[in-house]
Coordinates of C-alpha atoms in Angstrom, one line a residue:
L1 CA -49.3 -167.3 129.2
R2 CA -52.6 -167.6 127.3
R3 CA -54.3 -169.2 130.3
V4 CA -53.1 -166.3 132.5
F5 CA -54.3 -163.7 130.0
D6 CA -57.7 -165.4 129.8
K7 CA -58.2 -165.0 133.5
L8 CA -57.8 -161.3 133.4
C9 CA -61.0 -159.2 133.9
W10 CA -63.0 -157.8 131.0
N11 CA -66.1 -155.8 130.5
T12 CA -67.9 -155.6 127.1
E13 CA -71.3 -154.7 128.5
C14 CA -70.4 -151.1 129.2
L15 CA -68.8 -150.3 125.9
L16 CA -69.8 -147.0 124.4
D17 CA -70.8 -146.7 120.7
H18 CA -67.5 -145.2 119.7
E19 CA -65.6 -147.9 121.5
I20 CA -67.6 -150.6 119.7
K21 CA -66.8 -149.0 116.4
S22 CA -63.1 -148.7 117.3
Y23 CA -63.0 -152.4 118.5
E24 CA -64.5 -153.5 115.2
I25 CA -61.9 -151.6 113.2
I26 CA -59.0 -152.7 115.3
S27 CA -60.1 -156.4 115.1
R28 CA -60.1 -156.4 111.3
Q29 CA -57.0 -154.3 110.9
T30 CA -55.0 -156.5 113.3
C31 CA -55.9 -159.6 111.2
A32 CA -54.8 -157.8 108.0
L33 CA -51.6 -156.5 109.6
L34 CA -50.6 -159.9 110.9
S35 CA -51.1 -161.5 107.5
A36 CA -49.1 -158.7 105.8
A37 CA -46.3 -159.1 108.3
G38 CA -46.0 -162.8 107.6
C39 CA -47.0 -163.8 111.2
T40 CA -48.7 -167.0 109.9
S41 CA -49.6 -168.6 113.2
A42 CA -50.8 -165.4 114.9
A43 CA -52.7 -164.4 111.7
S44 CA -54.4 -167.8 111.6
E45 CA -55.5 -167.5 115.2
A46 CA -56.8 -164.0 114.7
Q47 CA -58.8 -165.0 111.7
Q48 CA -60.3 -167.9 113.6
M49 CA -61.4 -165.5 116.4
L50 CA -63.0 -163.3 113.7
K51 CA -64.9 -166.2 112.2
S52 CA -66.5 -166.8 115.6
G53 CA -67.9 -163.3 115.5
L54 CA -66.6 -160.1 117.1
A55 CA -67.3 -161.2 120.7
P56 CA -63.9 -163.0 121.2
W57 CA -62.1 -160.0 119.8
F58 CA -64.0 -157.6 122.0
R59 CA -63.1 -159.7 125.1
F60 CA -59.5 -159.7 124.0
L61 CA -59.4 -155.9 123.5
S62 CA -61.3 -155.3 126.7
R63 CA -58.7 -157.3 128.6
M64 CA -56.0 -155.3 127.0
S65 CA -57.7 -152.0 127.8
L66 CA -58.6 -152.8 131.4
N67 CA -55.4 -154.5 132.4
G68 CA -52.7 -153.0 130.1
F69 CA -50.0 -150.7 131.4
T70 CA -48.8 -147.7 129.4
I71 CA -45.0 -148.4 129.1
S72 CA -43.1 -145.1 129.4
N73 CA -39.5 -144.1 130.1
S74 CA -38.4 -142.0 133.1
E75 CA -39.4 -138.8 131.3
Q76 CA -42.9 -140.1 131.0
M77 CA -42.7 -140.5 127.2
V78 CA -45.1 -143.2 126.0
L79 CA -43.4 -146.1 124.3
G80 CA -46.2 -148.7 124.1
L81 CA -48.6 -151.0 126.0
G82 CA -47.9 -154.1 128.0
I83 CA -49.7 -156.7 130.0
F84 CA -48.2 -157.6 133.4
P85 CA -50.7 -160.0 135.0
A86 CA -49.6 -159.8 138.6
A87 CA -49.6 -156.0 138.6
S88 CA -53.0 -155.9 136.9
M89 CA -54.5 -157.1 140.2
V90 CA -53.5 -153.9 141.9
N91 CA -56.4 -151.5 142.4
H92 CA -56.5 -147.7 141.7
S93 CA -56.4 -144.8 144.1
C94 CA -55.9 -141.1 143.2
R95 CA -53.6 -141.0 146.2
P96 CA -51.7 -144.3 145.8
N97 CA -49.1 -145.8 148.1
A98 CA -47.1 -147.4 145.2
V99 CA -45.7 -146.3 141.9
P100 CA -45.2 -148.4 138.7
S101 CA -42.1 -147.7 136.8
F102 CA -40.3 -149.4 133.9
W103 CA -36.8 -150.6 133.7
L104 CA -35.9 -150.5 130.0
R105 CA -33.1 -152.6 128.4
E106 CA -32.2 -152.9 124.7
T107 CA -31.7 -156.6 125.0
A108 CA -34.8 -157.6 127.1
P109 CA -38.5 -156.7 127.3
P110 CA -39.5 -153.9 129.7
T111 CA -39.6 -154.8 133.4
L112 CA -42.4 -153.3 135.5
Q113 CA -41.4 -152.4 139.0
L114 CA -43.8 -151.4 141.8
T115 CA -42.3 -149.3 144.5
T116 CA -44.1 -148.1 147.6
C117 CA -44.0 -144.3 148.0
K118 CA -45.2 -144.2 151.6
A119 CA -45.4 -146.5 154.6
V120 CA -47.7 -149.5 154.0
T121 CA -48.9 -151.3 157.2
S122 CA -49.4 -155.0 157.4
G123 CA -52.8 -155.9 155.8
E124 CA -53.1 -152.5 154.0
E125 CA -54.0 -152.7 150.3
V126 CA -51.4 -151.6 147.8
S127 CA -52.7 -149.2 145.2
I128 CA -51.5 -147.4 142.1
S129 CA -53.0 -144.6 140.0
Y130 CA -54.5 -145.6 136.7
C131 CA -54.4 -142.1 135.3
D132 CA -53.0 -138.6 135.7
V133 CA -54.4 -137.6 139.2
S134 CA -53.6 -133.8 139.0
P135 CA -56.8 -132.7 137.1
P136 CA -60.0 -131.8 138.9
T137 CA -62.2 -134.7 140.3
Q138 CA -64.7 -134.4 137.4
S139 CA -61.9 -135.0 134.8
R140 CA -60.3 -137.9 136.7
R141 CA -63.6 -139.6 137.2
S142 CA -64.5 -139.2 133.5
V143 CA -61.2 -140.8 132.4
L144 CA -61.6 -143.7 134.8
S145 CA -65.2 -144.3 133.9
D146 CA -64.5 -144.2 130.2
N147 CA -61.4 -146.3 130.3
Y148 CA -61.9 -148.6 133.3
K149 CA -65.7 -148.6 133.8
F150 CA -65.9 -147.6 137.4
L151 CA -66.7 -144.5 139.5
C152 CA -63.7 -143.6 141.8
T153 CA -64.7 -143.0 145.4
C154 CA -61.2 -142.7 146.9
P155 CA -60.5 -140.1 149.6
L156 CA -59.2 -137.5 147.1
C157 CA -62.3 -137.8 144.9
L158 CA -64.5 -137.2 148.0
D159 CA -62.5 -134.2 149.1
S160 CA -64.7 -131.4 147.7
D161 CA -62.6 -128.6 149.3
R162 CA -59.4 -129.8 147.5
N163 CA -61.3 -130.0 144.2
R164 CA -62.5 -126.5 144.6
E165 CA -58.9 -125.4 145.2
V166 CA -57.8 -127.1 142.0
L167 CA -60.5 -125.3 140.1
G168 CA -59.5 -122.0 141.7
L169 CA -62.6 -121.6 143.8
K170 CA -62.8 -120.6 147.4
R171 CA -63.6 -123.2 150.1
T172 CA -67.3 -123.6 150.9
G173 CA -69.0 -124.3 154.2
I174 CA -71.0 -127.5 154.8
E175 CA -74.5 -125.9 155.1
V176 CA -77.1 -128.1 153.4
D177 CA -78.8 -125.1 151.7
A178 CA -75.5 -124.2 150.0
L179 CA -74.9 -127.6 148.4
V180 CA -76.9 -126.9 145.3
K181 CA -75.3 -123.6 144.7
S182 CA -71.9 -125.1 145.3
Q183 CA -72.5 -127.8 142.7
L184 CA -73.6 -125.3 140.2
E185 CA -70.5 -123.3 140.8
L186 CA -68.4 -126.4 140.3
D187 CA -70.2 -127.2 137.0
T188 CA -69.8 -123.6 135.8
A189 CA -66.1 -123.6 136.7
M190 CA -65.5 -126.9 134.8
E191 CA -67.4 -125.5 131.8
S192 CA -65.4 -122.3 131.8
I193 CA -62.0 -124.0 131.8
S194 CA -62.9 -126.8 129.4
L195 CA -61.8 -124.8 126.4
S196 CA -58.5 -123.9 128.0
M197 CA -57.9 -127.6 128.8
K198 CA -58.6 -128.6 125.2
R199 CA -56.2 -125.9 123.9
L200 CA -53.5 -127.2 126.3
D201 CA -54.2 -130.9 125.2
K202 CA -53.7 -129.9 121.6
L203 CA -50.5 -128.1 122.4
D204 CA -49.2 -131.0 124.5
Q205 CA -49.9 -133.5 121.7
S206 CA -48.2 -131.3 119.0
I207 CA -44.9 -130.8 120.8
D208 CA -43.2 -133.7 119.1
A209 CA -44.1 -132.3 115.7
I210 CA -42.5 -128.9 116.3
S211 CA -39.1 -128.5 114.7
T212 CA -38.2 -124.8 114.3
M213 CA -37.6 -122.0 116.8
S214 CA -40.4 -119.9 115.3
E215 CA -42.9 -122.8 115.9
Y216 CA -41.6 -123.3 119.5
Q217 CA -42.0 -119.5 120.1
A218 CA -45.5 -119.5 118.7
A219 CA -46.4 -122.5 121.0
R220 CA -45.0 -120.7 124.0
E221 CA -47.0 -117.6 123.2
E222 CA -50.1 -119.7 122.9
V223 CA -49.4 -121.2 126.4
E224 CA -49.0 -117.7 127.7
R225 CA -52.4 -116.7 126.3
V226 CA -54.1 -119.7 127.9
Y227 CA -52.4 -118.9 131.2
I228 CA -53.4 -115.2 131.2
S229 CA -57.0 -116.1 130.3
C230 CA -57.4 -118.8 133.0
R231 CA -54.6 -118.3 135.6
A232 CA -57.2 -118.4 138.4
C233 CA -57.7 -122.1 137.8
T234 CA -54.9 -123.9 139.7
Y235 CA -54.9 -126.9 137.4
V236 CA -54.7 -124.9 134.2
A237 CA -51.9 -122.8 135.7
S238 CA -50.0 -126.0 136.6
R239 CA -50.5 -127.5 133.1
C240 CA -49.3 -124.2 131.5
S241 CA -46.2 -124.4 133.5
G242 CA -45.4 -128.0 132.6
I243 CA -46.0 -127.4 128.8
Y244 CA -44.0 -124.1 128.8
S245 CA -41.1 -125.8 130.5
A246 CA -41.1 -128.7 128.0
L247 CA -41.1 -126.3 125.1
S248 CA -38.3 -124.3 126.7
S249 CA -36.2 -127.4 127.2
D250 CA -36.5 -128.3 123.6
M251 CA -35.7 -124.7 122.5
L252 CA -32.4 -124.9 124.4
Q253 CA -31.4 -127.8 122.2
L254 CA -32.0 -125.9 119.0
C255 CA -30.5 -122.6 120.1
S256 CA -26.8 -122.0 119.9
N257 CA -26.7 -118.4 121.1
E258 CA -25.8 -118.4 124.8
R259 CA -27.5 -115.0 125.4
E260 CA -30.8 -116.3 123.8
Q261 CA -30.5 -119.6 125.8
V262 CA -30.3 -117.6 129.0
Q263 CA -33.4 -115.6 128.0
I264 CA -35.2 -118.9 127.3
C265 CA -34.4 -120.1 130.8
Q266 CA -35.3 -116.8 132.4
K267 CA -38.7 -116.8 130.8
A268 CA -39.3 -120.4 131.8
L269 CA -38.2 -119.7 135.4
K270 CA -40.6 -116.7 135.5
M271 CA -43.5 -118.9 134.5
M272 CA -42.4 -121.6 137.0
S273 CA -42.2 -119.0 139.8
E274 CA -45.6 -117.6 139.1
T275 CA -47.2 -121.1 139.0
L276 CA -45.2 -122.7 141.8
L277 CA -48.1 -122.8 144.3
A278 CA -50.5 -124.1 141.6
S279 CA -48.0 -126.8 140.6
K280 CA -47.4 -127.8 144.2
Q281 CA -51.1 -128.1 144.8
C282 CA -51.6 -130.4 141.8
L283 CA -48.4 -132.3 141.6
D284 CA -46.6 -132.5 145.0
Y285 CA -47.8 -135.7 146.6
A286 CA -46.0 -139.0 147.6
G287 CA -44.7 -140.8 144.5
S288 CA -45.3 -138.0 142.0
L289 CA -42.7 -138.5 139.3
T290 CA -44.1 -135.4 137.5
W291 CA -43.2 -133.3 140.5
Q292 CA -39.7 -134.6 140.6
I293 CA -39.2 -133.9 136.9
R294 CA -40.6 -130.4 137.3
M295 CA -38.1 -129.7 140.2
G296 CA -35.2 -131.2 138.2
T297 CA -36.1 -129.0 135.2
E298 CA -36.3 -125.9 137.3
A299 CA -32.9 -126.7 138.9
K300 CA -31.3 -127.1 135.4
F301 CA -32.7 -123.8 134.2
R302 CA -31.4 -122.0 137.3
L303 CA -28.0 -123.6 136.9
F304 CA -27.8 -122.6 133.3
V305 CA -28.5 -119.0 134.3
N306 CA -26.2 -119.1 137.3
P307 CA -23.8 -122.1 137.4
V308 CA -22.9 -121.4 141.1
D309 CA -26.5 -121.6 142.4
V310 CA -25.9 -123.8 145.4
D311 CA -29.6 -124.3 146.2
A312 CA -30.3 -125.4 142.6
L313 CA -27.4 -127.9 142.8
S314 CA -28.8 -129.3 146.0
M315 CA -32.3 -129.5 144.5
L316 CA -30.8 -131.5 141.5
R317 CA -29.1 -133.9 143.9
N318 CA -32.4 -134.4 145.8
V319 CA -34.3 -135.1 142.6
K320 CA -31.7 -137.7 141.5
A321 CA -31.9 -139.4 144.9
E322 CA -35.7 -139.5 144.7
L323 CA -35.8 -140.9 141.1
M324 CA -33.2 -143.5 142.0
K325 CA -35.9 -145.2 144.0
Y326 CA -37.8 -145.9 140.9
F327 CA -35.3 -146.2 138.1
P328 CA -31.9 -148.0 137.6
P329 CA -28.6 -146.1 137.6
D330 CA -28.2 -146.5 133.8
D331 CA -31.6 -144.9 133.1
E332 CA -31.3 -142.1 130.6
M333 CA -32.6 -139.5 133.0
I334 CA -30.4 -140.6 135.9
V335 CA -27.4 -140.5 133.6
S336 CA -28.4 -137.0 132.4
L337 CA -28.8 -135.8 136.0
D338 CA -25.4 -137.3 136.8
Q339 CA -23.8 -135.4 133.9
S340 CA -25.4 -132.1 135.0
L341 CA -24.3 -132.6 138.6
Q342 CA -20.7 -133.3 137.5
S343 CA -20.7 -130.4 135.2
Y344 CA -22.0 -127.8 137.6
S345 CA -20.1 -129.2 140.6
W346 CA -16.9 -128.7 138.6
S347 CA -17.9 -125.2 137.6
R348 CA -18.3 -124.3 141.3
S349 CA -14.8 -125.6 142.1

């Protein structure tokens, strides 16, 4: 296993100053934690690496950063980081033809499965996405450059018209004398939405810490303010919809008043309806698990409001069938979808 790990790619020449400082802290803290945990063998090896200077640690951490997979469940909740050497050889595309997913068992380590999401011809390269591919090109390229040290030149990153649509700008022509003006417009658009994106990032990261209805309500109101101020940006509108839906789903678990629950669903559905085109533009592509989760959430909200909504029930069945391509039958989300289908199918009969 060690020999396989040592063959993985690494890059310490392009580390930024803050990465160097982080690597130094992680190296020393890992040694201390291993010793405190009583992992004698691992602690001894870690200390030996540290005695040789920080270079061995930097190579180790670089291999973890460049080749590691974020382990998540079917609801895209982050659970940890894992190294899967064979899958680490697969390159990135912002429009991949394969999707990594994890099969989780209590009695065994996570299993990484790669599933093709579109037809792959003989000799065609298999690709996956290393990051969230719904943001504008500038954001995706920044994430990929910072974390993986390369500039993405996939077809999506070179599609300037699509990028303008995601930013909420009109399509431009191809006249040479308009290129400078076009780039300035893109830069201005990115600058204008950067504050909204930071506000949404902060909200997204704080959801797990929210515990009361008043906090959830305040968070939804903040999402509404961001949406109103920047609804012209397709990506921001899509993000607002996703966060608003997540908050609404959690509120349903806390609320016991059926009338209030219906109102929560109705407000969420209103937001989803207003942002449907934006969400479709950003999320509806082959292999998008986020799009399937969004569709499943919408179907559940609709069925809660109207248990005999035939179209919503059909939508829920389609979502389950799509997710079954990537997750096992006993996955928590698949089981939850099964329970919802059984419950609402019974209510119709």
